[in-house]
Tab-separated table of C-alpha atoms and ligand atoms in Angstrom:
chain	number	residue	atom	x	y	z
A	1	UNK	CA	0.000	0.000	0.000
A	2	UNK	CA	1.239	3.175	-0.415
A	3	UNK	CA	1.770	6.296	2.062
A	4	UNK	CA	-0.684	8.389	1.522
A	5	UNK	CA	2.060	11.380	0.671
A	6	UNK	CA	3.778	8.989	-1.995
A	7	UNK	CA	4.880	11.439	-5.103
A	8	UNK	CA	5.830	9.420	-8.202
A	9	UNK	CA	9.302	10.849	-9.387
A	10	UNK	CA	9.617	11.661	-13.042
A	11	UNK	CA	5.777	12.315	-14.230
A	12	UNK	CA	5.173	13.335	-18.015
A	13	UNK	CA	2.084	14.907	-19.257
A	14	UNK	CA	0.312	13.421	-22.192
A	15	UNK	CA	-3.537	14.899	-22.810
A	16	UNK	CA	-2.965	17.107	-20.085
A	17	UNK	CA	-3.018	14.738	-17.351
A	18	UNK	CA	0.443	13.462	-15.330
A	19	UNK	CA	1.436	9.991	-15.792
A	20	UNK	CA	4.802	7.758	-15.159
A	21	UNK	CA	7.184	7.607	-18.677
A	22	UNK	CA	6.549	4.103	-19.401
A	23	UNK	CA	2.433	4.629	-19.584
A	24	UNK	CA	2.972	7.590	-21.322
A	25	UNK	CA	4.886	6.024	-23.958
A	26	UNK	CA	2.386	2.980	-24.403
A	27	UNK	CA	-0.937	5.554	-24.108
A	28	UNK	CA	0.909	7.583	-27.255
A	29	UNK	CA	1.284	4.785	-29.313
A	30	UNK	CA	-1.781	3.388	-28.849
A	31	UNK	CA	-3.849	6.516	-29.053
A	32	UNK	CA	-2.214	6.697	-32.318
A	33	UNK	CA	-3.005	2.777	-33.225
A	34	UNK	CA	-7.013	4.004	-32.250
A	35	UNK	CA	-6.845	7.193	-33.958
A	36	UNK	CA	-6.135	5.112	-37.512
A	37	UNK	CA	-9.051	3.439	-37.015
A	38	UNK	CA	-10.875	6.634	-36.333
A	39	UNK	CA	-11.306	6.096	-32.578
A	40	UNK	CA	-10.380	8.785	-30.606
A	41	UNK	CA	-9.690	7.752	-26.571
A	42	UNK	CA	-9.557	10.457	-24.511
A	43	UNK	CA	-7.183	10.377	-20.714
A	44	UNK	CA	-9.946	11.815	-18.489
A	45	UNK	CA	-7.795	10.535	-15.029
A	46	UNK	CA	-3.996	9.857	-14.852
A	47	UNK	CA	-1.956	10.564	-11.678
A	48	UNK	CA	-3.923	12.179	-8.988
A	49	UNK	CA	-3.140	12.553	-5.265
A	50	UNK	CA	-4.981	10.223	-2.244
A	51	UNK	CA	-6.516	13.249	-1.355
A	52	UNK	CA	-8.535	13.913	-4.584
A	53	UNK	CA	-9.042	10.186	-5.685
A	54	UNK	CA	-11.008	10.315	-1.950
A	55	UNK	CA	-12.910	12.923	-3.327
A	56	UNK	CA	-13.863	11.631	-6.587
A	57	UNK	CA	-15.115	8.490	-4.405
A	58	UNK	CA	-16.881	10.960	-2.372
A	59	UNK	CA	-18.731	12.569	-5.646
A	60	UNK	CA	-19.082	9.523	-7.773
A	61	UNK	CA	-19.501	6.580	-5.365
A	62	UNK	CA	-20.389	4.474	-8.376
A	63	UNK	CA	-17.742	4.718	-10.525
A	64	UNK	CA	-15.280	3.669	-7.873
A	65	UNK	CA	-16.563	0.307	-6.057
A	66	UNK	CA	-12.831	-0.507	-4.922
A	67	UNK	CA	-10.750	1.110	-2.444
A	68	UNK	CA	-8.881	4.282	-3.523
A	69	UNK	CA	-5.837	2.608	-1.764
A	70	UNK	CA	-5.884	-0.191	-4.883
A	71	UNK	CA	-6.604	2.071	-8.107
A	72	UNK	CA	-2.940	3.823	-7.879
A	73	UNK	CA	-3.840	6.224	-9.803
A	74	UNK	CA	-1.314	7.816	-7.356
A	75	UNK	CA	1.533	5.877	-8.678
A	76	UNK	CA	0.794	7.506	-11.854
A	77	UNK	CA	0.280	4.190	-13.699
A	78	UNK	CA	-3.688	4.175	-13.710
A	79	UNK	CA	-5.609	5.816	-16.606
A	80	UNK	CA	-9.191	6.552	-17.023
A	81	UNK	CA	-9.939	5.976	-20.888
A	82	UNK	CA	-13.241	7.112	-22.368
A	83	UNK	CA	-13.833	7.525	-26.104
A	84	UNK	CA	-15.141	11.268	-27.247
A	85	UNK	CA	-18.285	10.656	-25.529
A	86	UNK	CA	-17.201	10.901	-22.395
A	87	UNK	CA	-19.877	8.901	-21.196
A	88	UNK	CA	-18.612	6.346	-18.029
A	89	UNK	CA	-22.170	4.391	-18.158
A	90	UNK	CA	-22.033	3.232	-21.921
A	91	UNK	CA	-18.101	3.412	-22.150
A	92	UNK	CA	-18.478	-0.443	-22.048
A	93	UNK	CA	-20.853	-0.834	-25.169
A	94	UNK	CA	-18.606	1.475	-27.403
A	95	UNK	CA	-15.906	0.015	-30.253
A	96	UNK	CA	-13.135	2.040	-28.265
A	97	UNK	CA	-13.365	-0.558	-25.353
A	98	UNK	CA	-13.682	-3.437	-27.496
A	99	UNK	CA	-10.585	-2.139	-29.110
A	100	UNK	CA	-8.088	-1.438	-25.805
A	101	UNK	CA	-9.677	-4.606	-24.669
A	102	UNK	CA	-8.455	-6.417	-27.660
A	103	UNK	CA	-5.185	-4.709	-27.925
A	104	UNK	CA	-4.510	-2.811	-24.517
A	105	UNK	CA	-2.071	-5.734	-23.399
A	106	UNK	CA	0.335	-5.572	-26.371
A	107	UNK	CA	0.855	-1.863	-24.969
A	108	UNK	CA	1.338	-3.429	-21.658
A	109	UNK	CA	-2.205	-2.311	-20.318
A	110	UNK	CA	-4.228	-3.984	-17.808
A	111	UNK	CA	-7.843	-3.486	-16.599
A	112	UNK	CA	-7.888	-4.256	-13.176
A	113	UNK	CA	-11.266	-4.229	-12.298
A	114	UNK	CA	-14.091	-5.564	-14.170
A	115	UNK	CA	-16.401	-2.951	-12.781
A	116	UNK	CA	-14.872	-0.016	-14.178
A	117	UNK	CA	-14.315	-0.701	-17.798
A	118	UNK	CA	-12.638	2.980	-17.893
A	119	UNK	CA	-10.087	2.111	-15.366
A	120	UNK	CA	-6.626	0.688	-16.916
A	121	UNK	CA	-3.283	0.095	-15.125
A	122	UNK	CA	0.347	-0.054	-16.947
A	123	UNK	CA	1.929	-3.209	-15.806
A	124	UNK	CA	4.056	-3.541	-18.936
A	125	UNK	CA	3.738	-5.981	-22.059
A	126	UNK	CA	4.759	-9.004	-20.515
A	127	UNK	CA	2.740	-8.815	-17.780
A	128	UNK	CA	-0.381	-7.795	-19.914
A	129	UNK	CA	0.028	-10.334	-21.779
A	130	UNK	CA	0.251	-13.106	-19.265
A	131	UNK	CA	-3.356	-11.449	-17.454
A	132	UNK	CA	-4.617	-11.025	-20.968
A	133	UNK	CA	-3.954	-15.057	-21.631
A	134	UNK	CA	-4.966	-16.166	-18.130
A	135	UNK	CA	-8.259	-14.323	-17.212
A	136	UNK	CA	-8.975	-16.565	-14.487
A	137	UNK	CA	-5.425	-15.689	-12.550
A	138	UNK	CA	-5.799	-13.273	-9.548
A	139	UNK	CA	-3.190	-9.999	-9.901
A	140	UNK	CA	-1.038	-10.597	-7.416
A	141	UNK	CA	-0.858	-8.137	-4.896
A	142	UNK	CA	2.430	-6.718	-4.938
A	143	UNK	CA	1.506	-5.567	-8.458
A	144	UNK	CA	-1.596	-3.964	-7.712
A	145	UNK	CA	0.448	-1.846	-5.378
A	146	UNK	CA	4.044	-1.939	-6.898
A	147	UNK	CA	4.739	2.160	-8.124
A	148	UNK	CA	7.378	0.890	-10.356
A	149	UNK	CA	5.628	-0.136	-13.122
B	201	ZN	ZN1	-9.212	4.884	-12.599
């Protein structure tokens, strides 16, 4: 788990929102993958403090069912993907999520929690892969709360 003060080193900025290198550089070349096929995915959550993720929770109770603890978005290798839309409720229904579910793990993207569809973690390609094979396999925990991914 991590302290509640923990500040990734080294965050980059790609849409506007702060992210580690390494998810940056798999978000840009899959945005780009998307974009050819004329879906456009849109970061609308990257790194954010403890103190807002509790927040969000706070606001949007629904769209965050697991413990703000687990999401790391503070580790700055969580995203929040939606297509142009915007739209968290039918995010699940549209080709952009049958698309990053499809090809998310060659770009070393996870989706950690079934619940929230929007919700991806970079755990590299290997690893993605692995998940992506083996559905039924729990994430084990040290890389659900590992920041050096
Ligand atoms: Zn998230």
């Amino acid at each position: 788990m991590l302290e509640a003060t923990y500040l990734p080193k080294h965050l980059v900025s790609f849409q506007g929102h702060l992210m580690t290198a390494q998810t940056k550089i798999a978000l840009e070349a899959l945005y780009w993958q998307a974009h050819e096929l004329y879906l456009e995915m849109v970061v609308v959550s990257a790194y954010r403090s403890l103190h807002d993720s509790l927040q969000i929770k706070k606001r949007y109770p629904e769209h965050y069912p697991f413990d703000c603890h687990e999401d790391y978005h503070q580790a700055g290798i969580c995203v929040d993907l939606l297509d142009e839309r915007k739209d968290y409720l039918h995010y699940a229904n549209s080709p952009l999520y049958l698309y990053l579910k499809h090809k998310g793990p060659a770009f070393g993207l996870i989706q950690p929690e079934e619940k929230c569809p929007w919700h991806y973690q970079f755990v590299g390609r290997d690893l993605a892969l692995f998940y992506h094979d083996h559905p039924d396999e729990p994430l084990p925990l040290h890389l659900m709360t590992s920041p050096l991914y």
